[in-house]
Tab-separated table of C-alpha atoms in Angstrom:
chain	number	residue	atom	x	y	z
A	1	UNK	CA	20.286	-15.004	-9.312
A	2	UNK	CA	19.929	-11.386	-8.383
A	3	UNK	CA	21.361	-10.507	-4.994
A	4	UNK	CA	20.155	-8.052	-2.405
A	5	UNK	CA	22.969	-5.899	-1.052
A	6	UNK	CA	22.818	-3.426	1.787
A	7	UNK	CA	24.671	-0.325	0.623
A	8	UNK	CA	24.216	1.813	3.730
A	9	UNK	CA	22.068	1.440	6.816
A	10	UNK	CA	21.447	3.686	9.818
A	11	UNK	CA	19.427	3.025	12.937
A	12	UNK	CA	19.228	5.320	15.949
A	13	UNK	CA	17.170	4.523	19.018
A	14	UNK	CA	15.635	7.747	19.916
A	15	UNK	CA	-0.124	29.049	-13.699
A	16	UNK	CA	1.782	28.060	-16.971
A	17	UNK	CA	3.615	31.412	-16.963
A	18	UNK	CA	7.143	30.966	-15.660
A	19	UNK	CA	8.197	32.643	-12.451
A	20	UNK	CA	11.724	32.553	-11.092
A	21	UNK	CA	13.372	33.602	-7.874
A	22	UNK	CA	16.711	33.385	-6.160
A	23	UNK	CA	16.904	31.500	-2.886
A	24	UNK	CA	19.438	33.799	-1.308
A	25	UNK	CA	21.766	30.916	-0.471
A	26	UNK	CA	25.143	32.348	0.558
A	27	UNK	CA	27.482	29.851	-1.128
A	28	UNK	CA	25.949	29.844	-4.622
A	29	UNK	CA	25.524	26.775	-6.811
A	30	UNK	CA	27.626	23.707	-6.194
A	31	UNK	CA	30.365	22.407	-8.485
A	32	UNK	CA	28.866	20.894	-11.655
A	33	UNK	CA	28.753	17.124	-11.482
A	34	UNK	CA	30.568	15.035	-14.082
A	35	UNK	CA	27.245	13.472	-15.008
A	36	UNK	CA	24.091	15.597	-15.117
A	37	UNK	CA	21.247	14.662	-12.781
A	38	UNK	CA	17.534	15.235	-12.304
A	39	UNK	CA	16.096	14.355	-8.914
A	40	UNK	CA	12.337	13.986	-9.413
A	41	UNK	CA	10.288	14.400	-6.242
A	42	UNK	CA	6.654	13.315	-6.134
A	43	UNK	CA	5.546	15.456	-3.197
A	44	UNK	CA	1.992	14.548	-2.205
A	45	UNK	CA	1.381	17.156	0.498
A	46	UNK	CA	-2.368	17.764	0.159
A	47	UNK	CA	-2.727	16.512	3.714
A	48	UNK	CA	-1.299	17.131	7.168
A	49	UNK	CA	2.271	17.088	5.801
A	50	UNK	CA	1.884	20.433	3.998
A	51	UNK	CA	4.221	22.359	6.306
A	52	UNK	CA	6.859	19.637	6.040
A	53	UNK	CA	6.722	19.941	2.236
A	54	UNK	CA	7.471	23.646	2.267
A	55	UNK	CA	10.317	23.075	4.707
A	56	UNK	CA	11.884	20.476	2.400
A	57	UNK	CA	11.568	22.662	-0.700
A	58	UNK	CA	13.255	25.503	1.181
A	59	UNK	CA	16.016	23.090	2.229
A	60	UNK	CA	16.748	22.416	-1.455
A	61	UNK	CA	16.670	26.124	-2.262
A	62	UNK	CA	19.219	26.798	0.453
A	63	UNK	CA	21.542	24.002	-0.665
A	64	UNK	CA	24.401	24.104	-3.163
A	65	UNK	CA	22.515	22.459	-6.034
A	66	UNK	CA	24.979	21.955	-8.935
A	67	UNK	CA	24.263	23.998	-12.055
A	68	UNK	CA	23.780	20.834	-14.150
A	69	UNK	CA	21.492	19.225	-11.574
A	70	UNK	CA	17.767	19.886	-11.138
A	71	UNK	CA	15.255	19.066	-8.474
A	72	UNK	CA	12.063	18.542	-10.510
A	73	UNK	CA	9.208	18.658	-8.010
A	74	UNK	CA	5.542	17.856	-8.518
A	75	UNK	CA	3.984	19.243	-5.341
A	76	UNK	CA	0.313	19.354	-4.385
A	77	UNK	CA	-0.510	21.348	-1.265
A	78	UNK	CA	-3.354	21.437	1.238
A	79	UNK	CA	-6.043	24.093	1.370
A	80	UNK	CA	-4.870	27.332	2.988
A	81	UNK	CA	-5.226	27.009	6.752
A	82	UNK	CA	-6.690	23.502	6.683
A	83	UNK	CA	-4.000	22.194	9.011
A	84	UNK	CA	-3.257	25.330	11.011
A	85	UNK	CA	-0.106	27.134	9.957
A	86	UNK	CA	0.449	27.365	6.225
A	87	UNK	CA	4.091	27.122	5.244
A	88	UNK	CA	5.663	29.380	2.621
A	89	UNK	CA	8.126	28.598	-0.152
A	90	UNK	CA	10.807	31.235	-0.655
A	91	UNK	CA	9.874	33.435	-3.615
A	92	UNK	CA	6.602	31.649	-4.421
A	93	UNK	CA	3.097	32.928	-3.729
A	94	UNK	CA	0.980	30.729	-1.395
A	95	UNK	CA	-0.972	28.097	-3.325
A	96	UNK	CA	-3.126	25.055	-2.662
A	97	UNK	CA	-2.932	23.542	-6.143
A	98	UNK	CA	-0.456	21.173	-7.757
A	99	UNK	CA	2.573	22.763	-9.393
A	100	UNK	CA	5.634	21.686	-11.307
A	101	UNK	CA	8.637	23.374	-9.724
A	102	UNK	CA	12.272	23.190	-10.800
A	103	UNK	CA	15.258	24.158	-8.674
A	104	UNK	CA	18.597	24.492	-10.444
A	105	UNK	CA	21.554	26.182	-8.823
A	106	UNK	CA	19.941	28.649	-6.424
A	107	UNK	CA	16.931	29.424	-8.617
A	108	UNK	CA	13.346	28.196	-8.371
A	109	UNK	CA	11.164	28.200	-11.473
A	110	UNK	CA	7.424	27.548	-11.457
A	111	UNK	CA	6.939	25.648	-14.716
A	112	UNK	CA	3.228	24.863	-14.578
A	113	UNK	CA	0.145	25.008	-12.362
A	114	UNK	CA	-1.997	21.878	-12.782
A	115	UNK	CA	-4.866	22.979	-10.579
A	116	UNK	CA	-6.335	20.402	-8.228
A	117	UNK	CA	-5.268	16.819	-8.998
A	118	UNK	CA	-5.333	13.509	-7.138
A	119	UNK	CA	-1.814	12.627	-6.013
A	120	UNK	CA	-3.068	9.229	-4.812
A	121	UNK	CA	-4.009	8.199	-8.363
A	122	UNK	CA	-1.533	5.938	-10.225
A	123	UNK	CA	-2.261	7.982	-13.356
A	124	UNK	CA	-0.683	10.983	-11.627
A	125	UNK	CA	2.384	8.888	-10.864
A	126	UNK	CA	2.452	8.058	-14.564
A	127	UNK	CA	2.330	11.786	-15.396
A	128	UNK	CA	5.255	12.393	-13.048
A	129	UNK	CA	7.366	9.578	-14.482
A	130	UNK	CA	6.665	10.587	-18.075
A	131	UNK	CA	7.837	14.120	-17.294
A	132	UNK	CA	10.938	12.728	-15.604
A	133	UNK	CA	11.637	10.475	-18.612
A	134	UNK	CA	11.771	13.573	-20.853
A	135	UNK	CA	14.740	14.979	-18.924
A	136	UNK	CA	17.867	15.043	-21.096
A	137	UNK	CA	20.335	14.097	-18.366
A	138	UNK	CA	22.743	11.287	-17.582
A	139	UNK	CA	21.222	10.207	-14.270
A	140	UNK	CA	17.779	10.265	-12.681
A	141	UNK	CA	16.210	9.543	-9.316
A	142	UNK	CA	12.523	9.258	-8.434
A	143	UNK	CA	11.615	10.130	-4.844
A	144	UNK	CA	8.114	9.532	-3.492
A	145	UNK	CA	7.190	11.790	-0.575
A	146	UNK	CA	4.073	11.290	1.603
A	147	UNK	CA	2.670	8.865	4.165
A	148	UNK	CA	3.624	5.224	3.710
A	149	UNK	CA	2.940	1.827	5.245
A	150	UNK	CA	5.061	-0.640	3.264
A	151	UNK	CA	2.235	-2.082	1.152
A	152	UNK	CA	0.520	1.260	0.439
A	153	UNK	CA	1.590	4.846	-0.108
A	154	UNK	CA	0.060	8.283	-0.410
A	155	UNK	CA	-3.176	10.151	0.124
A	156	UNK	CA	-4.902	13.298	-1.107
A	157	UNK	CA	-7.362	15.072	1.180
A	158	UNK	CA	-8.822	17.318	-1.561
A	159	UNK	CA	-9.577	14.560	-4.065
A	160	UNK	CA	-13.008	12.881	-3.770
A	161	UNK	CA	-12.921	9.128	-3.196
A	162	UNK	CA	-9.141	9.216	-2.929
A	163	UNK	CA	-7.360	6.216	-1.427
A	164	UNK	CA	-3.815	5.129	-0.787
A	165	UNK	CA	-2.063	3.478	-3.715
A	166	UNK	CA	-0.638	-0.013	-3.591
A	167	UNK	CA	3.144	-0.065	-3.993
A	168	UNK	CA	2.649	-2.434	-6.920
A	169	UNK	CA	0.474	0.207	-8.601
A	170	UNK	CA	3.302	2.724	-8.315
A	171	UNK	CA	5.927	0.297	-9.589
A	172	UNK	CA	3.793	-0.657	-12.599
A	173	UNK	CA	3.852	2.966	-13.772
A	174	UNK	CA	7.559	2.544	-14.534
A	175	UNK	CA	6.615	0.070	-17.280
A	176	UNK	CA	6.212	1.269	-20.842
A	177	UNK	CA	2.714	-0.221	-20.628
A	178	UNK	CA	1.526	-0.309	-16.997
A	179	UNK	CA	-1.250	-2.794	-17.812
A	180	UNK	CA	1.144	-5.341	-19.356
A	181	UNK	CA	3.295	-7.263	-16.863
A	182	UNK	CA	5.637	-8.305	-19.688
A	183	UNK	CA	6.246	-4.695	-20.719
A	184	UNK	CA	9.830	-3.457	-20.118
A	185	UNK	CA	10.604	-0.888	-17.451
A	186	UNK	CA	11.856	2.648	-18.033
A	187	UNK	CA	14.558	2.626	-15.383
A	188	UNK	CA	15.924	5.326	-13.156
A	189	UNK	CA	19.078	5.094	-11.090
A	190	UNK	CA	17.480	5.475	-7.657
A	191	UNK	CA	13.966	5.028	-6.291
A	192	UNK	CA	13.481	6.512	-2.839
A	193	UNK	CA	10.603	6.821	-0.411
A	194	UNK	CA	10.684	9.727	2.017
A	195	UNK	CA	7.848	8.084	3.921
A	196	UNK	CA	7.217	5.755	6.833
A	197	UNK	CA	7.740	1.987	6.820
A	198	UNK	CA	8.788	1.613	3.179
A	199	UNK	CA	12.078	-0.272	3.581
A	200	UNK	CA	10.472	-3.714	3.359
A	201	UNK	CA	11.173	-6.815	1.298
A	202	UNK	CA	7.712	-6.438	-0.241
A	203	UNK	CA	8.286	-2.826	-1.351
A	204	UNK	CA	11.871	-3.419	-2.468
A	205	UNK	CA	10.872	-6.388	-4.609
A	206	UNK	CA	8.423	-4.276	-6.597
A	207	UNK	CA	11.244	-2.046	-7.894
A	208	UNK	CA	13.803	-4.718	-8.884
A	209	UNK	CA	13.578	-3.759	-12.552
A	210	UNK	CA	12.780	-0.065	-12.094
A	211	UNK	CA	16.000	1.164	-10.467
A	212	UNK	CA	19.449	0.037	-9.375
A	213	UNK	CA	19.123	1.391	-5.837
A	214	UNK	CA	16.279	1.726	-3.363
A	215	UNK	CA	16.325	4.028	-0.313
A	216	UNK	CA	13.717	4.011	2.460
A	217	UNK	CA	13.070	3.697	6.192
A	218	UNK	CA	11.932	0.509	7.910
A	219	UNK	CA	10.586	2.497	10.861
A	220	UNK	CA	8.218	5.454	11.107
A	221	UNK	CA	9.904	8.628	9.862
A	222	UNK	CA	9.933	11.836	11.929
A	223	UNK	CA	8.103	14.787	10.403
A	224	UNK	CA	11.314	16.373	9.097
A	225	UNK	CA	11.986	13.354	6.880
A	226	UNK	CA	15.103	13.399	4.726
A	227	UNK	CA	17.707	16.152	5.014
A	228	UNK	CA	17.528	17.558	1.476
A	229	UNK	CA	20.144	20.231	2.143
A	230	UNK	CA	22.633	17.502	2.994
A	231	UNK	CA	21.745	15.503	-0.126
A	232	UNK	CA	22.174	18.372	-2.579
A	233	UNK	CA	25.203	19.798	-0.770
A	234	UNK	CA	26.818	16.371	-1.142
A	235	UNK	CA	26.145	16.506	-4.871
A	236	UNK	CA	27.627	20.014	-5.071
A	237	UNK	CA	30.822	18.925	-3.323
A	238	UNK	CA	31.352	15.570	-5.030
A	239	UNK	CA	31.321	16.089	-8.810
A	240	UNK	CA	32.274	12.486	-9.591
A	241	UNK	CA	29.519	10.915	-7.510
A	242	UNK	CA	27.886	7.675	-8.659
A	243	UNK	CA	24.277	6.558	-8.026
A	244	UNK	CA	25.614	4.308	-5.270
A	245	UNK	CA	27.360	7.290	-3.667
A	246	UNK	CA	24.166	9.346	-3.744
A	247	UNK	CA	22.066	6.541	-2.286
A	248	UNK	CA	24.536	6.204	0.579
A	249	UNK	CA	24.662	9.990	1.043
A	250	UNK	CA	20.883	10.133	1.555
A	251	UNK	CA	21.291	7.683	4.443
A	252	UNK	CA	24.305	9.486	5.879
A	253	UNK	CA	22.573	12.871	5.726
A	254	UNK	CA	19.545	11.434	7.491
A	255	UNK	CA	21.757	9.854	10.162
A	256	UNK	CA	23.715	13.044	10.785
A	257	UNK	CA	20.594	15.205	10.972
A	258	UNK	CA	18.874	13.150	13.680
A	259	UNK	CA	22.111	12.446	15.537
A	260	UNK	CA	22.694	16.203	15.749
A	261	UNK	CA	19.033	17.050	16.372
A	262	UNK	CA	17.662	14.149	18.454
A	263	UNK	CA	14.653	16.125	19.652
A	264	UNK	CA	13.471	16.413	16.033
A	265	UNK	CA	12.986	12.629	16.047
A	266	UNK	CA	10.078	13.072	18.442
A	267	UNK	CA	11.009	9.994	20.436
A	268	UNK	CA	10.985	7.681	17.408
A	269	UNK	CA	13.634	5.118	16.637
A	270	UNK	CA	15.192	6.394	13.424
A	271	UNK	CA	16.211	4.102	10.568
A	272	UNK	CA	17.181	4.556	6.920
A	273	UNK	CA	18.801	2.150	4.458
A	274	UNK	CA	20.038	2.080	0.864
A	275	UNK	CA	19.747	-1.231	-0.972
A	276	UNK	CA	20.738	-2.544	-4.346
A	277	UNK	CA	17.581	-3.804	-6.017
A	278	UNK	CA	17.080	-7.516	-6.525
A	279	UNK	CA	15.792	-9.547	-3.605
A	280	UNK	CA	16.850	-12.958	-4.885
A	281	UNK	CA	18.840	-14.050	-1.833
A	282	UNK	CA	16.204	-12.871	0.631
A	283	UNK	CA	13.420	-14.510	-1.364
A	284	UNK	CA	15.442	-17.736	-1.511
A	285	UNK	CA	15.925	-17.714	2.259
A	286	UNK	CA	12.218	-17.168	2.872
A	287	UNK	CA	11.368	-19.940	0.411
A	288	UNK	CA	13.774	-22.309	2.153
A	289	UNK	CA	12.113	-21.554	5.495
A	290	UNK	CA	8.684	-22.222	4.009
A	291	UNK	CA	9.870	-25.537	2.546
A	292	UNK	CA	11.365	-26.553	5.888
A	293	UNK	CA	8.124	-25.734	7.658
A	294	UNK	CA	6.120	-27.664	5.068
A	295	UNK	CA	8.328	-30.714	5.482
A	296	UNK	CA	8.208	-30.548	9.282
A	297	UNK	CA	4.442	-30.088	9.326
A	298	UNK	CA	3.961	-33.731	8.276
A	299	UNK	CA	5.412	-34.844	11.590
A	300	UNK	CA	3.832	-33.788	14.887
A	301	UNK	CA	7.102	-33.581	16.820
A	302	UNK	CA	8.947	-31.845	13.992
A	303	UNK	CA	6.107	-29.380	13.597
A	304	UNK	CA	6.100	-28.601	17.309
A	305	UNK	CA	9.869	-28.039	17.377
A	306	UNK	CA	9.836	-25.820	14.308
A	307	UNK	CA	7.005	-23.680	15.649
A	308	UNK	CA	8.947	-23.250	18.883
A	309	UNK	CA	12.006	-22.168	16.884
A	310	UNK	CA	9.942	-19.679	14.904
A	311	UNK	CA	8.551	-18.114	18.073
A	312	UNK	CA	12.064	-17.919	19.520
A	313	UNK	CA	13.378	-16.235	16.355
A	314	UNK	CA	10.492	-13.797	16.452
A	315	UNK	CA	11.109	-12.899	20.082
A	316	UNK	CA	14.777	-12.154	19.321
A	317	UNK	CA	14.096	-9.924	16.314
A	318	UNK	CA	13.502	-6.190	15.996
A	319	UNK	CA	9.972	-4.989	15.267
A	320	UNK	CA	9.052	-1.681	13.618
A	321	UNK	CA	5.940	0.391	14.337
A	322	UNK	CA	5.396	-1.746	17.424
A	323	UNK	CA	3.234	-0.021	20.017
A	324	UNK	CA	2.930	-2.906	22.442
A	325	UNK	CA	4.907	-5.921	23.581
A	326	UNK	CA	2.011	-8.148	22.513
A	327	UNK	CA	2.307	-8.611	18.696
A	328	UNK	CA	-1.299	-9.821	18.580
A	329	UNK	CA	-2.531	-6.362	19.561
A	330	UNK	CA	-1.149	-4.406	16.586
A	331	UNK	CA	0.220	-4.842	13.111
A	332	UNK	CA	3.989	-4.552	13.156
A	333	UNK	CA	6.877	-5.178	10.800
A	334	UNK	CA	9.646	-7.612	11.715
A	335	UNK	CA	13.282	-7.262	10.694
A	336	UNK	CA	13.374	-10.145	8.223
A	337	UNK	CA	17.176	-10.302	8.199
A	338	UNK	CA	17.314	-10.806	11.961
A	339	UNK	CA	14.386	-13.237	11.864
A	340	UNK	CA	16.045	-15.464	9.228
A	341	UNK	CA	19.395	-15.283	11.027
A	342	UNK	CA	17.790	-16.272	14.333
């Protein structure tokens, strides 16, 4: 049976023509890694997260990205001025279309302008993953960047009739044939969600066969999201890193950033975790609870006692995205590990 292993966890209460530019980073590229990497980032920023997207791209540009490592970014931006200030990307003209960008060392290259596309369409995810699959490297990661809510992800304000995608729709795009549930997966080493509320059993289970590691936050994420400078600087300073090391470093960088800049958390409790994929043990525990409840439900006294135990376990567990002490008044996410332990 596959097992679910916590690798690292942190919680703190608080056009086609190519164009290239140098970032101006002082330290230059990082040390080449033993294994080459491409970090694919699906950056759906055609919404109120536009400024955050430009900040994160500039973070990568200012990091020590190893010369044999690329950040391959599909970024779609909001209309100029739609959300107030319009962020700028170092060395790139302002744009409100979708572009393929590549950052290697300290250099940004615009590889292609796709015009206006719908980043909340699973077919666009497929486009992203097919491009990532073409990378001739040893290791790959796929990071999905936008709004999230555990069961759904993404949005695109410029696309007509756009809607959030189901997490299962995203995961299916990793298959060779997305419409065939028996079709094998084209795996990457890490799947990450730089988005709110995505570190759930439901989301994790969808990517069991798509990646070896899964990184996400159980709680709402502050607007700054992941610390991409920390991630790529780690890669530049640790040439022998493994996928497990990188997954843990994403969590550590996130933890350090908000520990050192607590005001940037905006009053949110901050969480981030890296998991090995495979939710067999968790699923088994949930199934055992369901079977116990089913058996007890045939007896009035047993049913009453079990319900009382469930309410007690719930009251002793951590909730995420909880805006009130009355769970009936809002949808919230419970810490399933604590709930099962209680």
